[in-house]
Tab-separated table of C-alpha atoms in Angstrom:
chain	number	residue	atom	x	y	z
R	421	MET	CA	-0.020	0.122	-0.164
R	422	SER	CA	2.662	2.391	1.063
R	423	LEU	CA	4.557	1.895	-2.235
R	424	ASP	CA	1.324	2.756	-4.404
R	425	VAL	CA	0.837	6.105	-2.251
R	426	VAL	CA	4.328	6.967	-2.879
R	427	LYS	CA	3.521	6.647	-6.793
R	428	LEU	CA	0.300	8.511	-6.356
R	429	PHE	CA	2.311	11.598	-4.463
R	430	LYS	CA	5.139	11.378	-7.178
R	431	SER	CA	2.869	11.718	-9.950
R	432	TYR	CA	1.150	14.618	-8.249
R	433	TYR	CA	4.294	16.417	-8.041
R	434	ALA	CA	5.534	15.560	-11.439
R	435	ARG	CA	2.488	16.958	-12.972
R	436	ASN	CA	2.012	20.177	-10.724
R	437	THR	CA	4.052	23.162	-9.555
R	438	VAL	CA	3.694	24.394	-5.895
R	439	PRO	CA	3.746	27.891	-5.211
R	440	PRO	CA	6.509	28.985	-3.139
R	441	PRO	CA	5.625	31.283	-0.001
R	442	SER	CA	6.458	34.605	-0.026
R	443	SER	CA	10.032	35.649	0.921
R	444	ILE	CA	10.841	32.162	0.360
R	445	GLU	CA	14.412	32.914	0.696
R	446	ARG	CA	13.918	33.724	4.541
R	447	ARG	CA	11.972	30.672	5.053
R	448	GLU	CA	13.141	27.319	6.919
R	449	PHE	CA	11.334	23.980	5.348
R	450	ALA	CA	10.859	20.435	6.979
R	451	PHE	CA	9.742	17.552	5.577
R	452	SER	CA	8.792	14.026	6.413
R	453	LEU	CA	9.255	11.299	4.046
R	454	PHE	CA	7.849	7.936	3.565
R	455	ASN	CA	9.480	4.994	5.143
R	456	SER	CA	11.596	7.183	7.387
R	457	GLN	CA	11.459	8.412	10.769
R	458	GLY	CA	11.757	11.850	12.093
R	459	MET	CA	11.246	15.531	10.393
R	460	PHE	CA	14.137	16.752	7.944
R	461	ARG	CA	14.450	20.581	8.870
R	462	HIS	CA	16.595	23.333	8.429
R	463	ILE	CA	16.472	23.141	4.634
R	464	ALA	CA	16.414	26.364	2.515
R	465	PHE	CA	15.663	27.147	-0.937
R	466	SER	CA	16.441	30.330	-3.010
R	467	ASN	CA	13.522	30.287	-5.224
R	468	GLY	CA	10.409	28.234	-5.885
R	469	GLU	CA	12.069	26.116	-8.761
R	470	GLU	CA	14.773	24.829	-6.072
R	471	MET	CA	11.620	23.984	-3.717
R	472	ASN	CA	9.851	22.081	-6.447
R	473	SER	CA	12.880	20.185	-7.535
R	474	PHE	CA	13.242	19.034	-4.054
R	475	LEU	CA	9.625	18.156	-3.707
R	476	ARG	CA	9.561	15.788	-7.206
R	477	GLU	CA	12.955	14.075	-6.267
R	478	LYS	CA	12.186	13.651	-2.461
R	479	VAL	CA	8.322	13.028	-2.778
R	480	PRO	CA	7.467	14.208	1.074
R	481	GLN	CA	4.667	12.559	2.793
R	482	HIS	CA	4.501	16.185	4.764
R	483	ALA	CA	5.847	19.487	3.886
R	484	TYR	CA	5.711	22.464	6.298
R	485	TYR	CA	7.604	25.695	6.082
R	486	SER	CA	8.448	28.592	9.024
R	487	THR	CA	5.995	31.184	9.559
R	488	ALA	CA	8.865	32.935	10.817
R	489	TYR	CA	11.570	34.675	8.883
R	490	TYR	CA	15.072	34.021	9.158
R	491	SER	CA	18.569	35.784	8.217
R	492	ASP	CA	20.041	32.318	7.863
R	493	PRO	CA	17.087	29.548	7.577
R	494	ALA	CA	19.619	26.871	7.177
R	495	ALA	CA	21.293	27.199	10.206
R	496	GLN	CA	21.075	24.213	12.270
R	497	ASP	CA	21.109	26.032	15.567
R	498	MET	CA	17.773	27.795	16.013
R	499	ASP	CA	19.669	30.446	18.051
R	500	GLU	CA	21.992	30.997	14.742
R	501	LYS	CA	18.967	31.412	12.405
R	502	GLY	CA	18.554	35.025	13.052
R	503	TRP	CA	14.898	35.610	13.661
R	504	LEU	CA	13.521	38.734	11.831
R	505	GLY	CA	9.857	38.302	12.566
R	506	ALA	CA	6.923	35.814	11.846
R	507	ASP	CA	3.577	35.942	9.972
R	508	LEU	CA	0.658	36.064	12.547
R	509	VAL	CA	-1.328	32.534	12.187
R	510	PHE	CA	-4.364	31.047	13.612
R	511	ASP	CA	-5.103	27.344	13.628
R	512	ILE	CA	-8.684	25.929	13.649
R	513	ASP	CA	-9.097	22.240	14.138
R	514	VAL	CA	-12.476	20.461	14.402
R	515	ASP	CA	-10.842	17.594	16.326
R	516	HIS	CA	-11.266	20.096	19.375
R	517	ILE	CA	-14.856	21.112	18.841
R	518	ASN	CA	-17.625	18.761	19.570
R	519	THR	CA	-19.452	19.092	15.862
R	520	PRO	CA	-22.983	17.351	15.716
R	521	CYS	CA	-21.172	15.022	13.108
R	522	LYS	CA	-19.024	13.445	15.197
R	523	VAL	CA	-21.537	10.698	16.217
R	524	LEU	CA	-21.852	9.716	12.459
R	525	HIS	CA	-18.006	9.104	12.105
R	526	ASP	CA	-15.816	9.116	15.334
R	527	THR	CA	-15.667	5.939	17.522
R	528	TRP	CA	-13.945	5.238	20.900
R	529	ARG	CA	-13.114	2.278	23.148
R	530	CYS	CA	-12.244	2.061	26.507
R	531	ARG	CA	-8.780	0.339	27.211
R	532	ASP	CA	-9.947	-0.416	30.931
R	533	CYS	CA	-13.373	-1.735	30.912
R	534	GLY	CA	-13.849	-2.458	26.931
R	535	ALA	CA	-17.125	-0.372	26.679
R	536	GLU	CA	-16.993	1.452	23.040
R	537	GLY	CA	-19.648	3.777	21.476
R	538	TRP	CA	-19.608	6.370	18.628
R	539	GLY	CA	-19.166	10.516	18.953
R	540	MET	CA	-17.082	12.475	21.054
R	541	VAL	CA	-16.462	11.588	24.908
R	542	GLU	CA	-13.875	13.046	26.949
R	543	LYS	CA	-13.818	9.916	29.467
R	544	CYS	CA	-15.354	6.272	29.341
R	545	PRO	CA	-19.237	6.826	30.203
R	546	SER	CA	-19.236	3.142	31.680
R	547	CYS	CA	-15.937	3.643	34.095
R	548	GLY	CA	-14.680	6.761	33.910
R	549	SER	CA	-11.583	5.836	32.425
R	550	GLU	CA	-9.575	8.528	30.223
R	551	ARG	CA	-7.678	5.720	28.692
R	552	LEU	CA	-9.480	5.914	25.627
R	553	ASP	CA	-8.703	4.820	21.769
R	554	ARG	CA	-10.115	6.861	19.194
R	555	GLN	CA	-10.763	6.930	15.854
R	556	THR	CA	-11.806	10.066	14.211
R	557	TRP	CA	-12.546	11.069	10.401
R	558	VAL	CA	-13.469	14.480	8.852
R	559	CYS	CA	-16.857	15.015	6.952
R	560	ASP	CA	-18.245	17.989	5.127
R	561	GLN	CA	-20.112	18.914	8.373
R	562	CYS	CA	-17.250	19.306	10.258
R	563	ILE	CA	-15.308	21.336	7.755
R	564	SER	CA	-18.638	23.743	7.378
R	565	VAL	CA	-18.050	24.383	11.303
R	566	ALA	CA	-14.522	25.008	10.746
R	567	ARG	CA	-15.382	27.326	7.735
R	568	GLU	CA	-17.527	29.343	10.267
R	569	GLU	CA	-15.106	29.926	12.869
R	570	ILE	CA	-12.505	31.085	10.164
R	571	LEU	CA	-15.047	33.670	8.986
R	572	LYS	CA	-15.863	34.758	12.499
R	573	LEU	CA	-12.032	35.472	13.142
R	574	VAL	CA	-11.573	37.299	10.150
R	575	ASP	CA	-14.554	39.740	11.225
R	576	ILE	CA	-12.850	40.162	14.714
R	577	LEU	CA	-9.540	41.009	12.907
R	578	GLU	CA	-10.840	42.906	10.405
R	579	GLU	CA	-13.402	45.103	12.754
R	580	ASP	CA	-11.207	45.212	15.649
R	581	PHE	CA	-7.944	45.300	14.683
R	582	GLY	CA	-8.416	47.138	11.423
R	583	ILE	CA	-6.487	43.990	9.438
R	584	SER	CA	-7.176	44.258	5.528
R	585	ARG	CA	-8.260	40.872	4.343
R	586	ASP	CA	-6.113	41.619	1.444
R	587	GLU	CA	-3.106	40.841	3.926
R	588	MET	CA	-4.909	37.616	4.905
R	589	TYR	CA	-4.938	34.165	3.319
R	590	VAL	CA	-6.625	31.001	4.375
R	591	ALA	CA	-5.180	27.487	3.787
R	592	PHE	CA	-7.725	24.376	4.083
R	593	SER	CA	-4.823	22.334	5.974
R	594	GLY	CA	-5.871	19.091	4.163
R	595	HIS	CA	-7.178	17.414	7.110
R	596	ARG	CA	-9.323	18.739	10.095
R	597	GLY	CA	-9.464	22.663	9.468
R	598	PHE	CA	-7.902	26.016	8.254
R	599	HIS	CA	-4.901	27.906	8.910
R	600	LEU	CA	-5.444	32.057	8.901
R	601	HIS	CA	-2.181	33.645	7.862
R	602	VAL	CA	-1.625	37.147	8.195
R	603	GLU	CA	1.370	38.916	6.302
R	604	ASN	CA	1.763	42.384	7.689
R	605	LYS	CA	5.334	43.838	8.439
R	606	LEU	CA	4.300	45.596	11.762
R	607	LEU	CA	2.402	42.410	13.045
R	608	ALA	CA	5.345	40.024	12.087
R	609	GLU	CA	7.586	42.161	14.887
R	610	LEU	CA	4.881	41.013	17.810
R	611	ASP	CA	6.266	38.948	20.233
R	612	GLN	CA	5.146	35.826	21.724
R	613	GLU	CA	3.343	37.690	24.707
R	614	ALA	CA	1.482	40.128	22.331
R	615	ARG	CA	0.653	37.138	20.107
R	616	ARG	CA	-1.103	35.544	23.482
R	617	GLU	CA	-3.130	38.609	24.286
R	618	LEU	CA	-4.272	38.736	20.684
R	619	ALA	CA	-5.437	35.114	20.954
R	620	ASP	CA	-7.165	35.599	24.220
R	621	TYR	CA	-8.887	38.428	22.685
R	622	VAL	CA	-10.280	36.661	19.715
R	623	ARG	CA	-11.309	33.926	22.216
R	624	GLY	CA	-13.209	36.503	24.141
R	625	LEU	CA	-11.421	35.301	27.153
R	626	GLY	CA	-11.091	37.674	30.181
R	627	ILE	CA	-14.680	39.200	29.597
R	628	ASP	CA	-16.485	40.115	32.943
R	629	PRO	CA	-20.447	40.594	31.948
R	630	ASP	CA	-20.683	43.067	35.045
R	631	LEU	CA	-18.660	45.861	33.316
R	632	TYR	CA	-21.237	45.581	30.469
R	633	ILE	CA	-24.516	45.959	32.359
R	634	VAL	CA	-26.174	48.709	34.112
R	635	LYS	CA	-28.820	49.006	36.770
R	636	ALA	CA	-32.177	49.660	35.656
R	637	ARG	CA	-35.652	50.413	37.876
R	638	ARG	CA	-36.524	46.798	38.003
R	639	GLY	CA	-33.340	44.845	36.903
R	640	TYR	CA	-30.336	45.193	35.058
R	641	VAL	CA	-29.956	45.822	31.109
R	642	TYR	CA	-27.373	45.904	28.693
R	643	ARG	CA	-25.136	49.017	28.228
R	644	PHE	CA	-23.842	49.183	24.976
R	645	LYS	CA	-25.293	49.594	21.555
R	646	PRO	CA	-24.668	47.425	18.597
R	647	ASP	CA	-22.844	49.999	16.787
R	648	ASP	CA	-20.196	50.106	19.637
R	649	PRO	CA	-16.654	48.725	18.691
R	650	GLY	CA	-15.356	45.375	19.557
R	651	TRP	CA	-16.840	42.877	22.117
R	652	ARG	CA	-19.400	45.557	23.238
R	653	GLY	CA	-21.346	45.929	20.127
R	654	ARG	CA	-20.681	42.132	18.813
R	655	ILE	CA	-22.549	40.954	22.136
R	656	ALA	CA	-25.168	43.704	21.795
R	657	LYS	CA	-25.898	42.494	18.176
R	658	LEU	CA	-26.219	38.807	19.467
R	659	LEU	CA	-28.672	40.143	22.497
R	660	MET	CA	-30.881	41.851	20.091
R	661	LEU	CA	-31.389	38.391	18.734
R	662	ARG	CA	-32.684	36.878	21.935
R	663	GLU	CA	-36.187	38.050	22.880
R	664	GLU	CA	-35.605	37.849	26.702
R	665	ALA	CA	-32.855	40.177	26.358
R	666	GLY	CA	-35.016	43.130	25.793
R	667	ALA	CA	-36.241	43.318	29.210
R	668	GLU	CA	-35.141	44.634	32.066
R	669	LEU	CA	-33.555	41.225	33.791
R	670	ALA	CA	-31.949	39.722	37.042
R	671	ARG	CA	-28.581	40.381	37.334
R	672	GLU	CA	-27.267	36.449	36.847
R	673	GLU	CA	-29.777	35.819	33.902
R	674	LEU	CA	-28.292	38.779	32.210
R	675	ARG	CA	-24.881	37.784	32.779
R	676	ARG	CA	-25.687	34.327	31.689
R	677	LEU	CA	-26.995	35.607	28.333
R	678	ILE	CA	-23.942	37.742	27.887
R	679	LEU	CA	-21.535	34.660	28.428
R	680	GLU	CA	-23.766	32.639	25.695
R	681	CYS	CA	-23.161	35.431	23.214
R	682	VAL	CA	-19.380	35.609	23.898
R	683	ALA	CA	-19.380	31.621	23.498
R	684	GLU	CA	-21.198	32.238	20.251
R	685	ALA	CA	-19.133	35.106	18.835
R	686	ARG	CA	-15.402	33.830	19.898
R	687	ALA	CA	-13.021	32.228	17.230
R	688	ASN	CA	-12.308	28.710	18.459
R	689	ILE	CA	-8.686	28.841	17.796
R	690	ASP	CA	-5.815	26.955	18.899
R	691	GLU	CA	-3.801	29.810	20.989
R	692	LYS	CA	-0.355	27.591	21.085
R	693	VAL	CA	-0.153	27.983	17.047
R	694	THR	CA	-0.647	31.812	17.160
R	695	MET	CA	1.726	32.598	20.312
R	696	ASP	CA	4.447	30.184	18.672
R	697	VAL	CA	6.844	32.611	16.602
R	698	LYS	CA	8.967	29.720	15.203
R	699	ARG	CA	6.155	27.712	13.825
R	700	LEU	CA	6.469	25.111	11.025
R	701	ILE	CA	3.092	25.328	9.228
R	702	ARG	CA	1.771	23.140	6.202
R	703	LEU	CA	2.884	24.100	2.979
R	704	PRO	CA	0.018	24.970	0.595
R	705	GLY	CA	-0.155	23.117	-2.655
R	706	THR	CA	1.620	19.932	-0.990
R	707	LEU	CA	-0.218	16.898	-0.014
R	708	HIS	CA	-1.405	15.857	3.320
R	709	GLY	CA	0.252	12.730	4.022
R	710	LYS	CA	-2.840	11.277	6.467
R	711	THR	CA	-5.262	12.213	4.037
R	712	GLY	CA	-4.002	12.846	0.307
R	713	LEU	CA	-5.811	15.813	-0.145
R	714	LYS	CA	-4.106	19.050	-1.012
R	715	VAL	CA	-3.288	21.751	1.348
R	716	LEU	CA	-5.511	24.246	-0.302
R	717	LYS	CA	-4.592	28.139	-0.320
R	718	LEU	CA	-7.813	30.519	-0.867
R	719	THR	CA	-8.337	33.860	-0.518
R	720	VAL	CA	-11.077	35.140	2.206
R	721	GLN	CA	-13.537	35.958	-0.548
R	722	GLN	CA	-13.045	32.912	-2.274
R	723	LEU	CA	-13.683	30.799	1.243
R	724	GLU	CA	-16.969	33.308	1.560
R	725	ALA	CA	-18.235	32.184	-1.918
R	726	MET	CA	-17.541	28.037	-1.407
R	727	ASP	CA	-19.133	25.663	1.078
R	728	ALA	CA	-17.472	23.129	2.997
R	729	ARG	CA	-18.405	20.488	0.281
R	730	SER	CA	-16.836	22.629	-2.477
R	731	VAL	CA	-13.606	23.370	-0.459
R	732	LEU	CA	-13.355	19.470	0.048
R	733	GLU	CA	-14.084	18.932	-3.916
R	734	LYS	CA	-11.389	21.502	-4.549
R	735	ALA	CA	-8.661	19.623	-2.092
R	736	ILE	CA	-9.195	16.412	-4.062
R	737	ALA	CA	-5.584	16.019	-5.850
R	738	LEU	CA	-5.596	12.105	-6.455
R	739	PRO	CA	-7.147	9.952	-9.285
R	740	ASP	CA	-10.887	9.110	-9.067
R	741	GLU	CA	-10.602	5.689	-10.418
R	742	PRO	CA	-13.046	3.007	-8.850
R	743	VAL	CA	-11.130	0.585	-6.571
R	744	ARG	CA	-12.251	-1.878	-4.265
R	745	VAL	CA	-11.753	-1.320	-0.313
R	746	GLU	CA	-12.419	-3.374	2.629
R	747	MET	CA	-12.627	-2.056	6.303
R	748	GLU	CA	-13.724	-3.375	9.325
R	749	LYS	CA	-15.451	-0.656	10.847
R	750	TRP	CA	-16.767	2.036	8.370
R	751	PRO	CA	-17.614	5.658	9.426
R	752	LYS	CA	-21.320	6.541	8.375
R	753	ARG	CA	-19.975	9.751	6.944
R	754	VAL	CA	-16.466	10.579	5.836
R	755	LEU	CA	-15.611	13.517	3.698
R	756	THR	CA	-18.566	14.174	1.125
R	757	SER	CA	-19.586	10.389	1.308
R	758	VAL	CA	-22.010	8.559	3.265
R	759	PHE	CA	-22.037	4.917	4.101
R	760	PRO	CA	-25.728	4.527	5.604
R	761	ASP	CA	-25.594	0.254	5.338
R	762	GLU	CA	-22.921	-2.113	6.877
R	763	ALA	CA	-20.789	-3.687	4.463
R	764	ASP	CA	-16.983	-5.185	4.752
R	765	GLU	CA	-16.194	-4.350	1.296
R	766	ARG	CA	-16.884	-1.075	-1.030
R	767	THR	CA	-16.163	0.152	-4.320
R	768	LEU	CA	-14.824	3.779	-3.842
R	769	PRO	CA	-13.010	6.464	-5.707
R	770	LEU	CA	-9.229	6.136	-5.484
R	771	TYR	CA	-9.002	9.550	-3.301
R	772	LEU	CA	-11.213	8.394	-1.056
R	773	ALA	CA	-9.568	4.801	-0.542
R	774	VAL	CA	-5.929	6.536	-0.068
R	775	TYR	CA	-7.739	8.732	2.872
R	776	LEU	CA	-9.130	5.909	4.417
R	777	ALA	CA	-6.024	3.573	4.081
R	778	LEU	CA	-3.646	6.373	5.167
R	779	ASN	CA	-5.320	6.305	8.696
R	780	GLY	CA	-4.576	2.902	8.876
R	781	LYS	CA	-8.109	1.259	8.905
R	782	ALA	CA	-8.724	0.458	5.326
R	783	ARG	CA	-7.203	-1.847	2.835
R	784	ILE	CA	-7.320	-1.317	-0.861
R	785	LEU	CA	-7.794	-4.671	-2.767
R	786	GLY	CA	-7.363	-3.626	-6.360
R	787	PRO	CA	-9.402	-2.122	-9.360
R	788	ALA	CA	-12.844	-2.504	-9.191
């Protein structure tokens, strides 16, 4: 199986030219190779032609580049690279979000009592153990949730920080979500602490509802208007959609409504990625080694115009010729496909078979 995947990846890189990231000569690159342990990093290229020659020769399973800019990106010691700044990057991964579709494709099994089931659980509902084996998959409903999170983030960055969407681009990671990149010279100089504060802001952390309410005659009311800037106006807009918020309320009731609005409007990012000023991140245009899908670069406007199904279809880079696939426990929904009935063997397009096989749960039997 692995040799066939290498051949498919090799054919992809032979037929396609991967666009280089901006300021390629200042970026560090890193790669994981098929049938090889560890990551090969501290690699630098002068131009896109060099980078594509490497991809065609080495055929990596995973390809990354640094969000940071360095004076000497090939230096083996991180302290000798000469950090010059870093793009501001946000990561949204549905693996951390309990989407309603998880009961259709994710499974768990308790290592202690043997109980098993579908969906996302933090610990075994039978014995309380946290020692769980999990099998997780992604479908268009998952990606739709991640897409909504990215668009909420874009709105916050535009409205509250004045960052132009012309300085942003989105990358579908090829697996469970999206990365939002901001390339701005001033923001590139932000240190780790400043990026942490920004990450906390977009997640709505530290909002004290008591600072947003005021005493009225018979209770409490929200003190700000929808056209107020930042979280004050954002919460006001959402409160307008809640009938009960139009009246004077008990203090605790209004506090609860405000916190619900914050939870609805916040962007569910992975703060560790945003804080990391030396992050390696997937290279757009390359293939994800766990799915065979393309890391897809999009403008914000393109993402707005697409639904999740369109994103997944555009990320398909491998052939769709039919092949026979066997698998012990099939998800009921994966990518854009639905498997409502039980079966040991199915005929699937090759790209979907590769996705299932790269996760180690399916076996490709041959052409249909």
